[in-house]
Amino acid sequence: MISDAELMLTAAGLRLVAAGVAWDAVKVQRHRGVRAIELLEEPGAVAVDPAHPEPLLYFFVPAGSAAQWDVPDTQALGSNAYVVLPPNHAEAPPGPYWLIPLQHGLTATSALRQALEAAK
């Protein structure tokens, strides 16, 4: 489960949270991430960072997954990385928001890998 432990809260309600503790994150461009979600039987929480030319999605996977991650055109964020989490209630822009709400927990690493490889 995604935890609020050891976080920093910003004035906008965004939280800067260390990856590699309760979870790791996989960052992917929105178009590929949305296709992967359609292929996943049980996707976990997914956050959206809309502040790039193409929005980025962050899938949350079990801690330690980043060490073995090697899917092209994605980036795994584990220990020594931080992720900005949207406020729990944010489900649409402006700013970062949850595409799949926080309470959905983590996505299985192997299932995400398969979905992202198929979603090229």
N, CA, C and O of each residue as an XYZ file, in Angstrom:
480
protein
N       0.842     -1.185      0.000
C       0.000      0.000      0.000
C       0.882      1.241      0.000
O       1.978      1.223      0.561
N       0.432      2.275     -0.600
C       1.176      3.521     -0.621
C       0.978      4.213      0.718
O      -0.149      4.394      1.179
N       2.082      4.596      1.331
C       2.042      5.155      2.677
C       2.320      6.646      2.663
O       3.020      7.147      1.783
N       1.773      7.350      3.635
C       2.037      8.770      3.795
C       3.235      9.007      4.712
O       3.522     10.149      5.069
N       3.931      7.946      5.092
C       5.071      8.088      5.994
C       6.201      8.843      5.316
O       6.400      8.726      4.107
N       6.934      9.611      6.094
C       8.110     10.337      5.640
C       7.851     11.155      4.383
O       8.535     10.990      3.373
N       6.868     12.030      4.451
C       6.566     12.856      3.299
C       6.679     14.316      3.639
O       6.647     14.711      4.804
N       6.811     15.110      2.597
C       6.844     16.558      2.745
C       5.613     17.101      2.031
O       5.358     16.749      0.879
N       4.860     17.945      2.697
C       3.639     18.505      2.139
C       3.910     19.910      1.620
O       4.509     20.732      2.312
N       3.461     20.179      0.388
C       3.618     21.522     -0.174
C       2.346     22.313      0.072
O       1.340     21.760      0.517
N       2.390     23.603     -0.219
C       1.223     24.466     -0.034
C       0.056     24.029     -0.917
O      -1.099     24.235     -0.545
N       0.326     23.435     -2.069
C      -0.730     22.992     -2.989
C      -1.258     21.614     -2.626
O      -2.133     21.092     -3.317
N      -0.748     21.016     -1.564
C      -1.197     19.689     -1.176
C      -0.418     18.578     -1.849
O      -0.728     17.404     -1.648
N       0.592     18.921     -2.649
C       1.449     17.910     -3.264
C       2.388     17.359     -2.198
O       2.784     18.073     -1.277
N       2.739     16.088     -2.330
C       3.625     15.453     -1.354
C       4.867     14.925     -2.041
O       4.761     14.201     -3.030
N       6.020     15.265     -1.548
C       7.287     14.743     -2.044
C       7.635     13.540     -1.182
O       7.900     13.677      0.013
N       7.633     12.354     -1.797
C       7.784     11.113     -1.042
C       8.965     10.315     -1.602
O       9.137     10.218     -2.816
N       9.762      9.754     -0.717
C      10.895      8.929     -1.128
C      10.411      7.609     -1.713
O       9.613      6.902     -1.098
N      10.896      7.288     -2.896
C      10.635      5.968     -3.490
C      11.593      4.966     -2.853
O      12.548      5.355     -2.182
N      11.341      3.691     -3.063
C      12.238      2.662     -2.562
C      12.025      2.293     -1.115
O      12.784      1.498     -0.561
N      10.997      2.860     -0.485
C      10.703      2.527      0.909
C       9.464      1.623      0.937
O       9.582      0.417      1.153
N       8.302      2.192      0.724
C       7.055      1.415      0.686
C       6.731      0.954     -0.726
O       5.955      0.016     -0.914
N       7.322      1.610     -1.719
C       7.040      1.304     -3.125
C       8.147      1.885     -3.995
O       8.915      2.740     -3.553
N       8.220      1.414     -5.232
C       9.003      2.035     -6.290
C       7.988      2.570     -7.292
O       6.808      2.229     -7.217
N       8.430      3.394     -8.218
C       7.532      3.929     -9.245
C       8.146      3.693    -10.619
O       9.367      3.683    -10.778
N       7.282      3.505    -11.603
C       7.718      3.379    -12.992
C       7.092      4.525    -13.757
O       5.871      4.678    -13.791
N       7.955      5.336    -14.378
C       7.517      6.518    -15.122
C       7.467      6.170    -16.611
O       8.399      5.581    -17.160
N       6.346      6.553    -17.254
C       6.150      6.243    -18.669
C       5.306      7.347    -19.307
O       4.516      7.998    -18.624
N       5.471      7.558    -20.610
C       4.646      8.547    -21.298
C       3.185      8.103    -21.272
O       2.878      6.912    -21.328
N       2.297      9.090    -21.187
C       0.869      8.825    -20.992
C       0.285      7.878    -22.034
O      -0.415      6.933    -21.669
N       0.550      8.098    -23.312
C      -0.085      7.270    -24.336
C       0.226      5.791    -24.147
O      -0.664      4.954    -24.292
N       1.466      5.456    -23.827
C       1.841      4.057    -23.603
C       1.276      3.546    -22.281
O       0.829      2.402    -22.194
N       1.298      4.388    -21.260
C       0.773      3.989    -19.959
C      -0.715      3.692    -19.993
O      -1.173      2.737    -19.366
N      -1.480      4.510    -20.726
C      -2.925      4.276    -20.827
C      -3.198      2.954    -21.537
O      -4.092      2.205    -21.142
N      -2.430      2.669    -22.584
C      -2.602      1.367    -23.271
C      -2.267      0.220    -22.322
O      -2.938     -0.813    -22.333
N      -1.229      0.397    -21.500
C      -0.858     -0.646    -20.541
C      -1.962     -0.862    -19.510
O      -2.257     -2.002    -19.149
N      -2.573      0.219    -19.035
C      -3.670      0.091    -18.062
C      -4.793     -0.765    -18.640
O      -5.369     -1.591    -17.932
N      -5.105     -0.576    -19.908
C      -6.164     -1.357    -20.560
C      -5.835     -2.846    -20.587
O      -6.738     -3.681    -20.616
N      -4.540     -3.182    -20.577
C      -4.104     -4.583    -20.623
C      -3.955     -5.214    -19.240
O      -3.896     -6.437    -19.115
N      -3.896     -4.390    -18.217
C      -3.713     -4.908    -16.856
C      -5.036     -5.393    -16.276
O      -6.054     -4.707    -16.365
N      -5.008     -6.562    -15.693
C      -6.205     -7.101    -15.042
C      -6.527     -6.332    -13.768
O      -7.689     -6.038    -13.491
N      -5.488     -6.005    -12.987
C      -5.676     -5.282    -11.727
C      -4.628     -4.190    -11.583
O      -3.642     -4.370    -10.868
N      -4.831     -3.051    -12.259
C      -3.854     -1.975    -12.092
C      -3.960     -1.345    -10.706
O      -5.049     -1.192    -10.152
N      -2.816     -0.991    -10.173
C      -2.788     -0.273     -8.909
C      -2.883      1.221     -9.167
O      -3.252      1.651    -10.260
N      -2.552      1.998     -8.164
C      -2.621      3.456     -8.261
C      -1.706      3.969     -9.367
O      -0.594      3.477     -9.559
N      -2.204      4.973    -10.087
C      -1.430      5.613    -11.151
C      -1.611      7.121    -11.012
O      -2.734      7.624    -10.987
N      -0.485      7.837    -10.920
C      -0.511      9.296    -10.834
C      -0.116      9.887    -12.182
O       0.644      9.285    -12.941
N      -0.645     11.074    -12.467
C      -0.354     11.782    -13.713
C       0.392     13.071    -13.399
O      -0.015     13.844    -12.531
N       1.492     13.293    -14.118
C       2.204     14.575    -14.080
C       1.944     15.235    -15.429
O       2.561     14.861    -16.426
N       1.034     16.218    -15.475
C       0.660     16.826    -16.754
C       1.592     17.935    -17.225
O       1.309     18.570    -18.241
N       2.686     18.189    -16.528
C       3.510     19.365    -16.776
C       4.572     19.186    -17.861
O       5.497     19.995    -17.933
N       4.480     18.195    -18.678
C       5.463     17.954    -19.735
C       4.784     18.102    -21.094
O       3.557     18.173    -21.165
N       5.566     18.149    -22.170
C       4.928     18.215    -23.494
C       3.906     17.086    -23.678
O       2.820     17.300    -24.218
N       4.264     15.898    -23.226
C       3.286     14.805    -23.129
C       3.244     14.409    -21.661
O       4.289     14.162    -21.059
N       2.052     14.343    -21.077
C       1.973     13.968    -19.656
C       2.661     12.632    -19.378
O       2.764     11.766    -20.247
N       3.123     12.500    -18.149
C       3.773     11.278    -17.695
C       2.880     10.570    -16.688
O       2.192     11.210    -15.893
N       2.898      9.245    -16.730
C       2.192      8.437    -15.736
C       3.223      7.789    -14.825
O       4.318      7.425    -15.253
N       2.847      7.653    -13.560
C       3.659      6.957    -12.564
C       2.865      5.783    -12.036
O       1.839      5.960    -11.381
N       3.344      4.574    -12.323
C       2.762      3.347    -11.783
C       3.528      3.026    -10.505
O       4.749      3.170    -10.462
N       2.828      2.598     -9.476
C       3.455      2.263     -8.207
C       3.529      0.753     -8.079
O       2.521      0.055     -8.189
N       4.751      0.253     -7.844
C       5.049     -1.172     -7.789
C       5.749     -1.476     -6.469
O       6.193     -0.555     -5.784
N       5.855     -2.760     -6.098
C       6.517     -3.088     -4.829
C       7.944     -2.547     -4.748
O       8.663     -2.499     -5.746
N       8.335     -2.143     -3.543
C       9.700     -1.658     -3.306
C      10.697     -2.729     -3.732
O      10.477     -3.920     -3.508
N      11.787     -2.301     -4.343
C      12.821     -3.215     -4.827
C      12.677     -3.540     -6.303
O      13.611     -4.068     -6.906
N      11.538     -3.241     -6.896
C      11.292     -3.552     -8.309
C      12.212     -2.769     -9.241
O      12.589     -3.271    -10.300
N      12.573     -1.559     -8.864
C      13.384     -0.699     -9.735
C      14.753     -1.306    -10.028
O      15.312     -1.082    -11.101
N      15.291     -2.066     -9.090
C      16.634     -2.632     -9.268
C      16.708     -3.577    -10.466
O      17.765     -3.701    -11.086
N      15.622     -4.232    -10.793
C      15.608     -5.209    -11.886
C      14.837     -4.719    -13.110
O      14.572     -5.502    -14.021
N      14.478     -3.447    -13.144
C      13.631     -2.916    -14.215
C      14.472     -2.599    -15.448
O      15.511     -1.948    -15.342
N      14.024     -3.056    -16.614
C      14.787     -2.817    -17.837
C      13.883     -2.642    -19.067
O      14.291     -2.976    -20.179
N      12.694     -2.138    -18.886
C      11.775     -1.950    -20.002
C      12.151     -0.658    -20.731
O      12.161      0.414    -20.126
N      12.459     -0.755    -22.028
C      12.852      0.438    -22.784
C      11.787      1.530    -22.751
O      10.590      1.253    -22.671
N      12.249      2.776    -22.813
C      11.392      3.962    -22.849
C      10.541      4.130    -21.594
O       9.489      4.768    -21.632
N      10.995      3.561    -20.494
C      10.384      3.766    -19.180
C      11.521      4.034    -18.203
O      12.682      3.755    -18.501
N      11.189      4.571    -17.048
C      12.204      4.813    -16.025
C      11.683      4.337    -14.686
O      10.603      4.734    -14.250
N      12.457      3.486    -14.038
C      12.101      3.007    -12.707
C      12.743      3.915    -11.663
O      13.910      4.289    -11.777
N      11.964      4.258    -10.654
C      12.425      5.123     -9.571
C      12.382      4.337     -8.270
O      11.314      3.968     -7.781
N      13.557      4.090     -7.725
C      13.658      3.349     -6.477
C      14.368      4.187     -5.437
O      14.214      5.407     -5.399
N      15.154      3.525     -4.586
C      15.852      4.267     -3.536
C      16.707      5.361     -4.164
O      17.226      5.204     -5.269
N      16.843      6.449     -3.457
C      17.533      7.663     -3.900
C      16.729      8.478     -4.905
O      17.276      9.369     -5.555
N      15.435      8.183     -5.040
C      14.554      8.972     -5.910
C      13.356      9.437     -5.094
O      12.984      8.817     -4.097
N      12.768     10.526     -5.531
C      11.571     11.064     -4.895
C      10.491     11.236     -5.957
O      10.784     11.502     -7.123
N       9.240     11.079     -5.536
C       8.104     11.235     -6.437
C       7.147     12.240     -5.817
O       6.868     12.193     -4.618
N       6.649     13.146     -6.644
C       5.636     14.095     -6.193
C       4.279     13.417     -6.324
O       3.864     13.051     -7.424
N       3.596     13.252     -5.210
C       2.264     12.645     -5.214
C       1.202     13.738     -5.138
O       1.338     14.700     -4.382
N       0.147     13.576     -5.927
C      -0.946     14.547     -5.867
C      -1.707     14.423     -4.545
O      -1.554     13.432     -3.830
N      -2.521     15.421     -4.223
C      -3.407     15.267     -3.061
C      -4.325     14.061     -3.284
O      -4.667     13.742     -4.423
N      -4.715     13.403     -2.218
C      -5.559     12.193     -2.337
C      -6.831     12.438     -3.113
O      -7.309     11.532     -3.796
N      -7.401     13.638     -3.032
C      -8.683     13.929     -3.679
C      -8.549     14.389     -5.133
O      -9.557     14.505     -5.829
N      -7.321     14.655     -5.609
C      -7.127     15.204     -6.952
C      -7.320     14.121     -8.011
O      -6.533     13.178     -8.099
N      -8.371     14.268     -8.808
C      -8.667     13.290     -9.858
C      -8.714     13.922    -11.243
O      -9.146     13.283    -12.202
N      -8.272     15.180    -11.354
C      -8.244     15.886    -12.635
C      -7.312     17.079    -12.504
O      -7.042     17.539    -11.395
N      -6.807     17.593    -13.654
C      -5.980     18.797    -13.597
C      -6.785     19.967    -13.067
O      -8.011     19.866    -13.020
N      -6.188     21.043    -12.675
C      -4.797     21.405    -12.935
C      -3.848     20.704    -11.975
O      -4.238     20.263    -10.893
N      -2.606     20.614    -12.395
C      -1.575     19.997    -11.581
C      -1.648     18.487    -11.584
O      -2.533     17.906    -12.211
N      -0.715     17.841    -10.883
C      -0.702     16.383    -10.791
C      -2.010     15.855    -10.191
O      -2.626     16.501     -9.343
N      -2.416     14.677    -10.644
C      -3.662     14.072    -10.170
C      -3.580     12.551    -10.290
O      -2.661     12.013    -10.906
N      -4.549     11.876     -9.695
C      -4.636     10.416     -9.727
C      -5.502      9.977    -10.894
O      -6.671     10.354    -10.976
N      -4.939      9.181    -11.801
C      -5.721      8.555    -12.869
C      -6.446      7.349    -12.290
O      -7.614      7.106    -12.596
N      -5.745      6.602    -11.454
C      -6.336      5.509    -10.675
C      -6.048      5.856     -9.225
O      -4.888      6.035     -8.854
N      -7.077      5.956     -8.402
C      -6.914      6.444     -7.027
C      -5.934      5.643     -6.179
O      -5.695      4.455     -6.393
N      -5.397      6.340     -5.232
C      -4.409      5.836     -4.292
C      -4.819      4.529     -3.611
O      -3.979      3.656     -3.396
N      -6.089      4.390     -3.274
C      -6.521      3.204     -2.538
C      -6.430      1.905     -3.342
O      -6.657      0.829     -2.787
N      -6.104      1.979     -4.635
C      -5.945      0.772     -5.452
C      -4.617      0.076     -5.193
O      -4.390     -1.024     -5.697
N      -3.738      0.696     -4.415
C      -2.492      0.047     -4.012
C      -1.472     -0.062     -5.131
O      -1.378      0.814     -5.991
N      -0.711     -1.146     -5.112
C       0.412     -1.333     -6.028
C       0.051     -2.246     -7.194
O      -0.818     -3.110     -7.080
N       0.736     -2.038     -8.318
C       0.610     -2.903     -9.481
C       1.675     -3.983     -9.386
O       2.812     -3.695     -9.011
N       1.331     -5.208     -9.716
C       2.311     -6.296     -9.736
C       3.375     -5.985    -10.795
O       3.050     -5.640    -11.931
N       4.637     -6.110    -10.410
C       5.743     -5.751    -11.293
C       5.726     -6.547    -12.593
O       5.859     -5.969    -13.671
N       5.566     -7.857    -12.505
C       5.596     -8.685    -13.722
C       4.429     -8.358    -14.645
O       4.591     -8.347    -15.865
N       3.263     -8.092    -14.079
C       2.099     -7.740    -14.901
C       2.323     -6.403    -15.594
O       1.967     -6.249    -16.763
N       2.907     -5.432    -14.891
C       3.176     -4.136    -15.503
C       4.205     -4.275    -16.615
O       4.048     -3.680    -17.681
N       5.242     -5.045    -16.383
C       6.261     -5.267    -17.406
C       5.621     -5.827    -18.677
O       5.879     -5.329    -19.773
N       4.802     -6.846    -18.536
C       4.148     -7.471    -19.704
C       3.246     -6.464    -20.410
O       3.250     -6.382    -21.639
N       2.482     -5.708    -19.652
C       1.549     -4.743    -20.248
C       2.298     -3.640    -20.996
O       1.900     -3.259    -22.097
N       3.380     -3.125    -20.406
C       4.138     -2.070    -21.064
C       4.852     -2.576    -22.305
O       4.939     -1.857    -23.301
N       5.364     -3.799    -22.264
C       6.014     -4.367    -23.455
C       4.996     -4.573    -24.580
O       5.324     -4.379    -25.750
N       3.787     -4.959    -24.241
C       2.734     -5.149    -25.249
C       2.165     -3.830    -25.738
O       1.576     -3.782    -26.817
N       2.321     -2.779    -24.986
C       1.724     -1.481    -25.299
C       2.614     -0.575    -26.133
O       2.324      0.615    -26.254
N       3.658     -1.086    -26.695
C       4.609     -0.246    -27.457
C       3.954      0.546    -28.531
O       4.625      1.290    -29.246
